[in-house]
Amino acid sequence: MADITDIRRPDDMERITTPELAKAFIDEQVALIKEQVGDKKVLLALSGGVDSSVVAAILIKAIGQQLVCVHVNHGLLRKGEPEQVIKVFRDELNANLIYVDATDRFLDKLAGVTDPEQKRKIIGGEFIEVFAEEARKLDGIEFLAQGTIWPDILESDAGIKAHHNAGGLPEDMNFELVEPVRILFKDEVRVVGKELGLPDNMVYRQPFPGPGLGVRCPGAITRDRLEAVRESDAILREEFEKNGLAGKVWQYFTVLPDFKSTGVKDGKRTFDWPCIIRAINTTDVMEVTVEHLSDELIDHLVNRIITEVPGINRVLFDYTPKPPATVEYE
Ligand code: XMP
């Protein structure tokens, strides 16, 4: 079989925009995977993001229980995410899924770390370590599946982004790669995911950074501030969903900066965090505009967040475009 890194998107390939085209692509990939993998086992780090979820669903269709999915919860996921991965993949698709709750490990390593790049390094490094540990416990794995997509290949060709084959795993873990969505653009991955029956909130979900809520707690991450960012983010997502903004706005989230201000509640002085709301639109993420929310929605969000989330006594809105402000705070 040809080396996977030789597989390129044909210049004349039709853009996958319809269920029929998606189905034909899935059938083709299922046949190719069966041929490549035979009766061997494949390992996949399943984050619950669009790409790895679609890869998992295609592989389950092709080889069922021969696929071993590992979902690492680094404690920085959004509310309900690990539960959804378990429900969709283990309960509904009968996947062979290993769930690792590594929250304490990550948060202990991150304690007191304020530098954003250092935080990212710790999260990325620890992720590989946890994943490699799980892989070593398993016997007979010969393949590693990855959610590499066509823009990743183009960017690494252009030298913009290093494409990490095998996700930076230790050298002795020498797996052959399986990359069924390698030649697809993001919009095509979504059409394929929809055809595979994955839920809309997985297929059409907004971008979410690998370091997760960790970069939305600027400075040193603490468990209480992390909890406040998770809860406020859940309220924001629920309200965007209810108000028809979820599929319309590119990205929206909350940030909990590391300072407190005075407030008053039930006649008593409080000293709590502010919560910043950011909602943006873009096509390429290089330039970003702000989604202006209605007065009614702003009032409702403020009211829900200050009454429902412990530790927050103020809600601020970030109406800054990019440039000069990046999307994330660190
Ligand atoms: P910035 O903050 O650079 O964000 O304007 C642009 C887009 O990239 C996402 N982002 C990340 N994604 N790992 C990721 O996987 C990261 O470390 C990271 N930092 C930013 C951000 O959410 C936005 O969509």
mmCIF file of C-alpha atoms and ligand atoms in Angstrom:
data_model
loop_
_atom_site.group_PDB
_atom_site.id
_atom_site.type_symbol
_atom_site.label_atom_id
_atom_site.label_comp_id
_atom_site.label_asym_id
_atom_site.label_seq_id
_atom_site.Cartn_x
_atom_site.Cartn_y
_atom_site.Cartn_z
ATOM 1 C CA MET A 1 0.000 0.000 0.000
ATOM 2 C CA ALA A 2 1.236 3.513 -0.874
ATOM 3 C CA ASP A 3 2.651 5.657 1.928
ATOM 4 C CA ILE A 4 -0.180 7.715 3.371
ATOM 5 C CA THR A 5 1.840 10.912 3.073
ATOM 6 C CA ASP A 6 1.689 10.442 -0.721
ATOM 7 C CA ILE A 7 -2.090 10.713 -0.712
ATOM 8 C CA ARG A 8 -3.077 14.126 -2.091
ATOM 9 C CA ARG A 9 -6.387 15.684 -3.009
ATOM 10 C CA PRO A 10 -6.884 15.247 -6.768
ATOM 11 C CA ASP A 11 -7.041 18.630 -8.544
ATOM 12 C CA ASP A 12 -10.346 17.726 -10.176
ATOM 13 C CA MET A 13 -12.024 16.319 -7.060
ATOM 14 C CA GLU A 14 -15.629 17.499 -6.759
ATOM 15 C CA ARG A 15 -16.384 19.438 -3.555
ATOM 16 C CA ILE A 16 -18.461 17.244 -1.241
ATOM 17 C CA THR A 17 -21.632 19.273 -0.689
ATOM 18 C CA THR A 18 -24.453 16.720 -0.808
ATOM 19 C CA PRO A 19 -25.434 13.605 1.166
ATOM 20 C CA GLU A 20 -24.923 11.519 -2.002
ATOM 21 C CA LEU A 21 -21.344 12.699 -2.445
ATOM 22 C CA ALA A 22 -20.707 12.218 1.282
ATOM 23 C CA LYS A 23 -22.052 8.676 1.137
ATOM 24 C CA ALA A 24 -19.854 7.812 -1.848
ATOM 25 C CA PHE A 25 -16.815 9.207 0.013
ATOM 26 C CA ILE A 26 -17.663 7.223 3.154
ATOM 27 C CA ASP A 27 -18.117 3.977 1.201
ATOM 28 C CA GLU A 28 -14.794 4.504 -0.530
ATOM 29 C CA GLN A 29 -12.952 5.220 2.731
ATOM 30 C CA VAL A 30 -14.551 2.249 4.492
ATOM 31 C CA ALA A 31 -13.256 -0.055 1.732
ATOM 32 C CA LEU A 32 -9.787 1.517 1.829
ATOM 33 C CA ILE A 33 -9.573 1.243 5.627
ATOM 34 C CA LYS A 34 -10.627 -2.424 5.551
ATOM 35 C CA GLU A 35 -7.894 -3.083 3.007
ATOM 36 C CA GLN A 36 -5.244 -1.115 4.923
ATOM 37 C CA VAL A 37 -6.037 -2.386 8.418
ATOM 38 C CA GLY A 38 -7.254 -5.951 7.865
ATOM 39 C CA ASP A 39 -7.887 -7.532 11.267
ATOM 40 C CA LYS A 40 -5.437 -5.285 13.154
ATOM 41 C CA LYS A 41 -6.229 -2.654 15.786
ATOM 42 C CA VAL A 42 -6.278 1.120 15.337
ATOM 43 C CA LEU A 43 -5.839 3.742 18.057
ATOM 44 C CA LEU A 44 -7.447 7.198 17.959
ATOM 45 C CA ALA A 45 -7.277 10.198 20.280
ATOM 46 C CA LEU A 46 -10.927 11.269 20.249
ATOM 47 C CA SER A 47 -11.317 14.858 21.433
ATOM 48 C CA GLY A 48 -14.955 15.248 20.447
ATOM 49 C CA GLY A 49 -14.022 17.918 17.887
ATOM 50 C CA VAL A 50 -15.398 17.624 14.362
ATOM 51 C CA ASP A 51 -12.370 16.043 12.709
ATOM 52 C CA SER A 52 -11.594 13.310 15.224
ATOM 53 C CA SER A 53 -15.313 12.547 15.659
ATOM 54 C CA VAL A 54 -15.800 12.053 11.927
ATOM 55 C CA VAL A 55 -12.659 9.898 11.750
ATOM 56 C CA ALA A 56 -13.998 7.787 14.633
ATOM 57 C CA ALA A 57 -17.399 7.340 13.000
ATOM 58 C CA ILE A 58 -15.876 6.286 9.650
ATOM 59 C CA LEU A 59 -13.548 3.817 11.382
ATOM 60 C CA ILE A 60 -16.351 2.361 13.490
ATOM 61 C CA LYS A 61 -18.276 1.755 10.266
ATOM 62 C CA ALA A 62 -15.239 0.077 8.718
ATOM 63 C CA ILE A 63 -13.740 -1.976 11.548
ATOM 64 C CA GLY A 64 -16.055 -1.631 14.584
ATOM 65 C CA GLN A 65 -14.388 -2.900 17.753
ATOM 66 C CA GLN A 66 -10.919 -2.989 16.177
ATOM 67 C CA LEU A 67 -10.872 0.767 16.710
ATOM 68 C CA VAL A 68 -9.797 1.834 20.188
ATOM 69 C CA CYS A 69 -10.743 5.438 20.958
ATOM 70 C CA VAL A 70 -9.098 7.260 23.849
ATOM 71 C CA HIS A 71 -10.867 10.355 25.156
ATOM 72 C CA VAL A 72 -8.600 12.325 27.469
ATOM 73 C CA ASN A 73 -10.439 14.808 29.677
ATOM 74 C CA HIS A 74 -7.794 17.378 30.579
ATOM 75 C CA GLY A 75 -10.228 19.206 32.831
ATOM 76 C CA LEU A 76 -10.323 22.157 30.423
ATOM 77 C CA LEU A 77 -13.250 20.985 28.319
ATOM 78 C CA ARG A 78 -16.565 22.785 28.105
ATOM 79 C CA LYS A 79 -19.543 21.750 30.186
ATOM 80 C CA GLY A 80 -21.069 18.503 28.913
ATOM 81 C CA GLU A 81 -18.321 17.671 26.402
ATOM 82 C CA PRO A 82 -16.886 14.469 27.901
ATOM 83 C CA GLU A 83 -20.424 13.262 28.624
ATOM 84 C CA GLN A 84 -21.412 13.815 24.998
ATOM 85 C CA VAL A 85 -18.386 11.918 23.671
ATOM 86 C CA ILE A 86 -19.299 8.954 25.903
ATOM 87 C CA LYS A 87 -22.991 9.108 24.977
ATOM 88 C CA VAL A 88 -22.470 9.365 21.216
ATOM 89 C CA PHE A 89 -19.546 7.004 20.809
ATOM 90 C CA ARG A 90 -19.832 4.431 23.588
ATOM 91 C CA ASP A 91 -23.604 4.328 24.063
ATOM 92 C CA GLU A 92 -24.921 5.025 20.576
ATOM 93 C CA LEU A 93 -22.180 3.852 18.198
ATOM 94 C CA ASN A 94 -20.977 1.036 20.470
ATOM 95 C CA ALA A 95 -17.371 2.198 20.165
ATOM 96 C CA ASN A 96 -14.494 0.665 22.054
ATOM 97 C CA LEU A 97 -13.869 3.829 24.092
ATOM 98 C CA ILE A 98 -11.391 4.413 26.883
ATOM 99 C CA TYR A 99 -12.271 7.482 28.938
ATOM 100 C CA VAL A 100 -9.446 8.969 30.979
ATOM 101 C CA ASP A 101 -10.257 11.662 33.503
ATOM 102 C CA ALA A 102 -6.849 13.310 33.871
ATOM 103 C CA THR A 103 -8.196 16.573 35.320
ATOM 104 C CA ASP A 104 -6.157 16.459 38.528
ATOM 105 C CA ARG A 105 -2.952 15.641 36.679
ATOM 106 C CA PHE A 106 -3.318 18.598 34.347
ATOM 107 C CA LEU A 107 -4.468 21.089 36.959
ATOM 108 C CA ASP A 108 -1.702 20.098 39.369
ATOM 109 C CA LYS A 109 0.915 20.644 36.651
ATOM 110 C CA LEU A 110 -0.639 23.980 35.706
ATOM 111 C CA ALA A 111 -0.912 25.287 39.264
ATOM 112 C CA GLY A 112 0.796 28.663 39.580
ATOM 113 C CA VAL A 113 1.867 28.774 35.899
ATOM 114 C CA THR A 114 1.111 32.220 34.470
ATOM 115 C CA ASP A 115 2.977 32.333 31.163
ATOM 116 C CA PRO A 116 0.594 31.550 28.244
ATOM 117 C CA GLU A 117 3.162 29.669 26.164
ATOM 118 C CA GLN A 118 4.246 27.654 29.175
ATOM 119 C CA LYS A 119 0.601 26.786 29.864
ATOM 120 C CA ARG A 120 0.135 25.606 26.259
ATOM 121 C CA LYS A 121 3.342 23.529 26.441
ATOM 122 C CA ILE A 122 2.268 21.835 29.645
ATOM 123 C CA ILE A 123 -1.196 21.043 28.287
ATOM 124 C CA GLY A 124 0.175 19.706 24.959
ATOM 125 C CA GLY A 125 2.988 17.734 26.589
ATOM 126 C CA GLU A 126 0.808 16.222 29.280
ATOM 127 C CA PHE A 127 -1.789 15.246 26.698
ATOM 128 C CA ILE A 128 0.769 13.227 24.744
ATOM 129 C CA GLU A 129 2.026 11.632 27.929
ATOM 130 C CA VAL A 130 -1.448 10.519 29.043
ATOM 131 C CA PHE A 131 -2.274 9.252 25.561
ATOM 132 C CA ALA A 132 1.037 7.374 25.253
ATOM 133 C CA GLU A 133 0.494 5.778 28.677
ATOM 134 C CA GLU A 134 -2.898 4.486 27.570
ATOM 135 C CA ALA A 135 -1.430 3.253 24.269
ATOM 136 C CA ARG A 136 1.285 1.296 26.118
ATOM 137 C CA LYS A 137 -1.371 -0.526 28.157
ATOM 138 C CA LEU A 138 -2.901 -1.909 24.967
ATOM 139 C CA ASP A 139 -1.703 -4.942 23.060
ATOM 140 C CA GLY A 140 -1.471 -5.343 19.331
ATOM 141 C CA ILE A 141 -2.066 -1.782 18.155
ATOM 142 C CA GLU A 142 -0.432 -1.261 14.767
ATOM 143 C CA PHE A 143 -2.199 1.808 13.454
ATOM 144 C CA LEU A 144 -2.833 5.337 14.632
ATOM 145 C CA ALA A 145 -5.791 7.252 13.196
ATOM 146 C CA GLN A 146 -5.646 11.027 12.967
ATOM 147 C CA GLY A 147 -8.058 13.773 11.998
ATOM 148 C CA THR A 148 -5.627 15.471 9.627
ATOM 149 C CA ILE A 149 -7.512 17.524 7.021
ATOM 150 C CA TRP A 150 -6.429 19.016 3.695
ATOM 151 C CA PRO A 151 -5.732 22.571 4.991
ATOM 152 C CA ASP A 152 -3.300 21.020 7.544
ATOM 153 C CA ILE A 153 -1.350 19.484 4.664
ATOM 154 C CA LEU A 154 -1.427 22.719 2.649
ATOM 155 C CA GLU A 155 -0.245 24.749 5.630
ATOM 156 C CA SER A 156 2.578 22.355 6.395
ATOM 157 C CA ASP A 157 3.568 22.361 2.676
ATOM 158 C CA ALA A 158 3.683 26.159 2.844
ATOM 159 C CA GLY A 159 5.727 26.040 6.040
ATOM 160 C CA ILE A 160 3.042 27.912 8.007
ATOM 161 C CA LYS A 161 2.317 25.180 10.500
ATOM 162 C CA ALA A 162 4.254 22.064 11.410
ATOM 163 C CA HIS A 163 1.981 19.101 10.843
ATOM 164 C CA HIS A 164 2.703 16.677 13.639
ATOM 165 C CA ASN A 165 2.561 13.210 12.276
ATOM 166 C CA ALA A 166 1.614 10.801 15.023
ATOM 167 C CA GLY A 167 0.767 13.793 17.196
ATOM 168 C CA GLY A 168 4.266 14.028 18.689
ATOM 169 C CA LEU A 169 4.175 10.551 20.243
ATOM 170 C CA PRO A 170 7.466 9.059 21.508
ATOM 171 C CA GLU A 171 9.693 7.705 18.715
ATOM 172 C CA ASP A 172 9.415 4.094 19.846
ATOM 173 C CA MET A 173 5.667 4.170 19.225
ATOM 174 C CA ASN A 174 5.916 3.491 15.574
ATOM 175 C CA PHE A 175 2.378 3.293 14.256
ATOM 176 C CA GLU A 176 1.243 3.308 10.666
ATOM 177 C CA LEU A 177 -1.115 6.219 10.057
ATOM 178 C CA VAL A 178 -4.767 6.078 9.039
ATOM 179 C CA GLU A 179 -6.116 9.451 7.916
ATOM 180 C CA PRO A 180 -9.512 9.041 6.269
ATOM 181 C CA VAL A 181 -10.384 12.771 6.034
ATOM 182 C CA ARG A 182 -6.925 13.810 4.886
ATOM 183 C CA ILE A 183 -8.084 15.150 1.508
ATOM 184 C CA LEU A 184 -11.169 16.978 2.783
ATOM 185 C CA PHE A 185 -11.768 20.640 3.484
ATOM 186 C CA LYS A 186 -13.479 21.481 6.773
ATOM 187 C CA ASP A 187 -16.896 22.092 5.190
ATOM 188 C CA GLU A 188 -16.679 18.656 3.555
ATOM 189 C CA VAL A 189 -15.805 17.003 6.868
ATOM 190 C CA ARG A 190 -19.030 18.488 8.255
ATOM 191 C CA VAL A 191 -21.145 17.160 5.347
ATOM 192 C CA VAL A 192 -19.586 13.724 5.847
ATOM 193 C CA GLY A 193 -20.206 13.927 9.626
ATOM 194 C CA LYS A 194 -23.850 14.781 9.051
ATOM 195 C CA GLU A 195 -24.215 11.810 6.672
ATOM 196 C CA LEU A 196 -22.649 9.559 9.319
ATOM 197 C CA GLY A 197 -25.440 10.624 11.695
ATOM 198 C CA LEU A 198 -23.339 12.589 14.172
ATOM 199 C CA PRO A 199 -25.312 15.203 16.165
ATOM 200 C CA ASP A 200 -25.475 18.756 14.783
ATOM 201 C CA ASN A 201 -23.803 20.293 17.823
ATOM 202 C CA MET A 202 -20.796 18.084 17.131
ATOM 203 C CA VAL A 203 -20.760 18.539 13.351
ATOM 204 C CA TYR A 204 -21.339 22.302 13.290
ATOM 205 C CA ARG A 205 -19.577 23.194 16.497
ATOM 206 C CA GLN A 206 -17.616 26.426 16.794
ATOM 207 C CA PRO A 207 -13.813 26.353 16.884
ATOM 208 C CA PHE A 208 -12.448 25.487 20.313
ATOM 209 C CA PRO A 209 -8.721 25.742 21.066
ATOM 210 C CA GLY A 210 -6.777 22.614 22.034
ATOM 211 C CA PRO A 211 -5.753 24.143 25.404
ATOM 212 C CA GLY A 212 -9.475 24.663 25.962
ATOM 213 C CA LEU A 213 -10.758 26.741 28.832
ATOM 214 C CA GLY A 214 -7.147 26.993 30.023
ATOM 215 C CA VAL A 215 -6.587 30.013 27.763
ATOM 216 C CA ARG A 216 -9.862 31.546 28.942
ATOM 217 C CA CYS A 217 -8.576 31.744 32.502
ATOM 218 C CA PRO A 218 -5.727 34.174 31.805
ATOM 219 C CA GLY A 219 -2.801 33.801 34.182
ATOM 220 C CA ALA A 220 -2.549 30.938 36.646
ATOM 221 C CA ILE A 221 -5.548 28.610 36.365
ATOM 222 C CA THR A 222 -7.451 27.958 39.561
ATOM 223 C CA ARG A 223 -10.233 25.433 39.954
ATOM 224 C CA ASP A 224 -12.801 27.973 41.100
ATOM 225 C CA ARG A 225 -12.142 30.357 38.223
ATOM 226 C CA LEU A 226 -12.156 27.429 35.787
ATOM 227 C CA GLU A 227 -15.542 26.376 37.119
ATOM 228 C CA ALA A 228 -16.859 29.947 36.717
ATOM 229 C CA VAL A 229 -15.648 30.149 33.101
ATOM 230 C CA ARG A 230 -17.191 26.740 32.356
ATOM 231 C CA GLU A 231 -20.569 27.664 33.837
ATOM 232 C CA SER A 232 -20.718 31.106 32.209
ATOM 233 C CA ASP A 233 -19.712 29.581 28.847
ATOM 234 C CA ALA A 234 -22.534 27.039 29.191
ATOM 235 C CA ILE A 235 -25.062 29.829 29.832
ATOM 236 C CA LEU A 236 -23.776 31.805 26.836
ATOM 237 C CA ARG A 237 -24.002 28.756 24.558
ATOM 238 C CA GLU A 238 -27.497 27.942 25.804
ATOM 239 C CA GLU A 239 -28.706 31.509 25.155
ATOM 240 C CA PHE A 240 -27.085 31.644 21.700
ATOM 241 C CA GLU A 241 -28.782 28.359 20.857
ATOM 242 C CA LYS A 242 -32.186 29.655 22.060
ATOM 243 C CA ASN A 243 -31.818 32.925 20.150
ATOM 244 C CA GLY A 244 -30.839 31.364 16.821
ATOM 245 C CA LEU A 245 -27.267 32.695 17.015
ATOM 246 C CA ALA A 246 -25.476 29.381 17.513
ATOM 247 C CA GLY A 247 -25.170 28.489 13.830
ATOM 248 C CA LYS A 248 -24.780 32.118 12.757
ATOM 249 C CA VAL A 249 -21.952 33.491 14.894
ATOM 250 C CA TRP A 250 -18.462 32.073 14.213
ATOM 251 C CA GLN A 251 -17.196 31.864 17.782
ATOM 252 C CA TYR A 252 -18.473 32.983 21.180
ATOM 253 C CA PHE A 253 -17.211 32.359 24.667
ATOM 254 C CA THR A 254 -16.528 33.832 28.077
ATOM 255 C CA VAL A 255 -13.235 34.775 29.723
ATOM 256 C CA LEU A 256 -12.552 35.090 33.466
ATOM 257 C CA PRO A 257 -9.691 37.532 34.022
ATOM 258 C CA ASP A 258 -7.537 37.173 37.071
ATOM 259 C CA PHE A 259 -8.675 40.178 39.083
ATOM 260 C CA LYS A 260 -11.535 40.955 41.379
ATOM 261 C CA SER A 261 -13.654 44.031 41.919
ATOM 262 C CA THR A 262 -16.081 45.108 44.582
ATOM 263 C CA GLY A 263 -19.787 44.623 44.280
ATOM 264 C CA VAL A 264 -22.838 44.368 46.477
ATOM 265 C CA LYS A 265 -25.296 41.539 46.971
ATOM 266 C CA ASP A 266 -28.145 41.248 49.503
ATOM 267 C CA GLY A 267 -26.845 44.401 51.210
ATOM 268 C CA LYS A 268 -23.372 42.920 51.636
ATOM 269 C CA ARG A 269 -20.090 43.841 49.974
ATOM 270 C CA THR A 270 -18.728 41.276 47.514
ATOM 271 C CA PHE A 271 -15.277 40.950 46.008
ATOM 272 C CA ASP A 272 -15.585 38.760 42.916
ATOM 273 C CA TRP A 273 -14.446 38.282 39.297
ATOM 274 C CA PRO A 274 -15.797 39.890 36.175
ATOM 275 C CA CYS A 275 -16.886 37.706 33.254
ATOM 276 C CA ILE A 276 -16.063 38.944 29.748
ATOM 277 C CA ILE A 277 -18.263 37.936 26.819
ATOM 278 C CA ARG A 278 -16.696 37.738 23.352
ATOM 279 C CA ALA A 279 -18.693 36.904 20.194
ATOM 280 C CA ILE A 280 -17.014 37.280 16.823
ATOM 281 C CA ASN A 281 -17.434 36.666 13.109
ATOM 282 C CA THR A 282 -14.789 35.966 10.515
ATOM 283 C CA THR A 283 -14.004 33.935 7.447
ATOM 284 C CA ASP A 284 -10.272 33.381 7.867
ATOM 285 C CA VAL A 285 -9.647 34.267 11.561
ATOM 286 C CA MET A 286 -6.976 36.745 10.446
ATOM 287 C CA GLU A 287 -9.504 39.576 10.578
ATOM 288 C CA VAL A 288 -12.426 39.437 12.921
ATOM 289 C CA THR A 289 -15.519 41.579 13.468
ATOM 290 C CA VAL A 290 -17.692 41.681 16.547
ATOM 291 C CA GLU A 291 -21.249 40.356 16.715
ATOM 292 C CA HIS A 292 -23.378 43.133 18.218
ATOM 293 C CA LEU A 293 -25.957 41.618 20.503
ATOM 294 C CA SER A 294 -29.448 43.016 21.142
ATOM 295 C CA ASP A 295 -29.987 45.063 24.324
ATOM 296 C CA GLU A 296 -32.505 42.488 25.461
ATOM 297 C CA LEU A 297 -30.074 39.602 25.085
ATOM 298 C CA ILE A 298 -27.290 41.554 26.784
ATOM 299 C CA ASP A 299 -29.527 42.261 29.804
ATOM 300 C CA HIS A 300 -30.635 38.635 29.954
ATOM 301 C CA LEU A 301 -27.072 37.275 29.762
ATOM 302 C CA VAL A 302 -25.863 39.644 32.468
ATOM 303 C CA ASN A 303 -28.730 38.696 34.727
ATOM 304 C CA ARG A 304 -28.306 34.948 34.282
ATOM 305 C CA ILE A 305 -24.534 34.968 34.728
ATOM 306 C CA ILE A 306 -24.477 37.119 37.862
ATOM 307 C CA THR A 307 -27.298 35.189 39.504
ATOM 308 C CA GLU A 308 -26.340 31.647 38.453
ATOM 309 C CA VAL A 309 -22.540 31.589 38.529
ATOM 310 C CA PRO A 310 -20.829 31.784 41.918
ATOM 311 C CA GLY A 311 -17.842 34.128 42.059
ATOM 312 C CA ILE A 312 -18.959 36.570 39.336
ATOM 313 C CA ASN A 313 -20.284 40.042 40.186
ATOM 314 C CA ARG A 314 -19.846 41.882 36.858
ATOM 315 C CA VAL A 315 -20.315 41.069 33.169
ATOM 316 C CA LEU A 316 -18.312 42.944 30.532
ATOM 317 C CA PHE A 317 -18.570 42.797 26.731
ATOM 318 C CA ASP A 318 -15.504 42.792 24.511
ATOM 319 C CA TYR A 319 -16.380 44.754 21.371
ATOM 320 C CA THR A 320 -12.849 44.847 19.975
ATOM 321 C CA PRO A 321 -12.145 43.632 16.422
ATOM 322 C CA LYS A 322 -9.017 41.722 15.343
ATOM 323 C CA PRO A 323 -6.671 43.423 14.724
ATOM 324 C CA PRO A 324 -5.710 44.777 17.184
ATOM 325 C CA ALA A 325 -7.160 42.189 19.605
ATOM 326 C CA THR A 326 -6.705 38.466 18.996
ATOM 327 C CA VAL A 327 -9.713 36.206 19.425
ATOM 328 C CA GLU A 328 -8.406 34.512 22.557
ATOM 329 C CA TYR A 329 -6.881 36.377 25.494
ATOM 330 C CA GLU A 330 -3.639 34.437 25.589
HETATM 331 P P1 XMP B 1 -6.353 34.097 17.957
HETATM 332 O O1 XMP B 1 -6.488 34.220 19.444
HETATM 333 O O2 XMP B 1 -4.961 33.738 17.517
HETATM 334 O O3 XMP B 1 -7.275 32.862 17.549
HETATM 335 O O4 XMP B 1 -6.884 35.293 17.213
HETATM 336 C C1 XMP B 1 -7.574 32.485 16.224
HETATM 337 C C2 XMP B 1 -8.337 31.175 16.265
HETATM 338 O O5 XMP B 1 -7.493 30.127 16.721
HETATM 339 C C3 XMP B 1 -8.014 29.547 17.915
HETATM 340 N N1 XMP B 1 -6.872 29.289 18.809
HETATM 341 C C4 XMP B 1 -6.323 28.081 19.038
HETATM 342 N N2 XMP B 1 -6.646 26.857 18.565
HETATM 343 N N3 XMP B 1 -4.888 25.923 19.859
HETATM 344 C C5 XMP B 1 -5.923 25.780 18.994
HETATM 345 O O6 XMP B 1 -6.213 24.638 18.599
HETATM 346 C C6 XMP B 1 -4.504 27.103 20.367
HETATM 347 O O7 XMP B 1 -3.564 27.185 21.152
HETATM 348 C C7 XMP B 1 -5.267 28.238 19.929
HETATM 349 N N4 XMP B 1 -5.183 29.564 20.197
HETATM 350 C C8 XMP B 1 -6.171 30.183 19.513
HETATM 351 C C9 XMP B 1 -8.984 30.569 18.478
HETATM 352 O O8 XMP B 1 -9.987 29.980 19.292
HETATM 353 C C10 XMP B 1 -9.531 31.191 17.220
HETATM 354 O O9 XMP B 1 -10.570 30.416 16.654
#
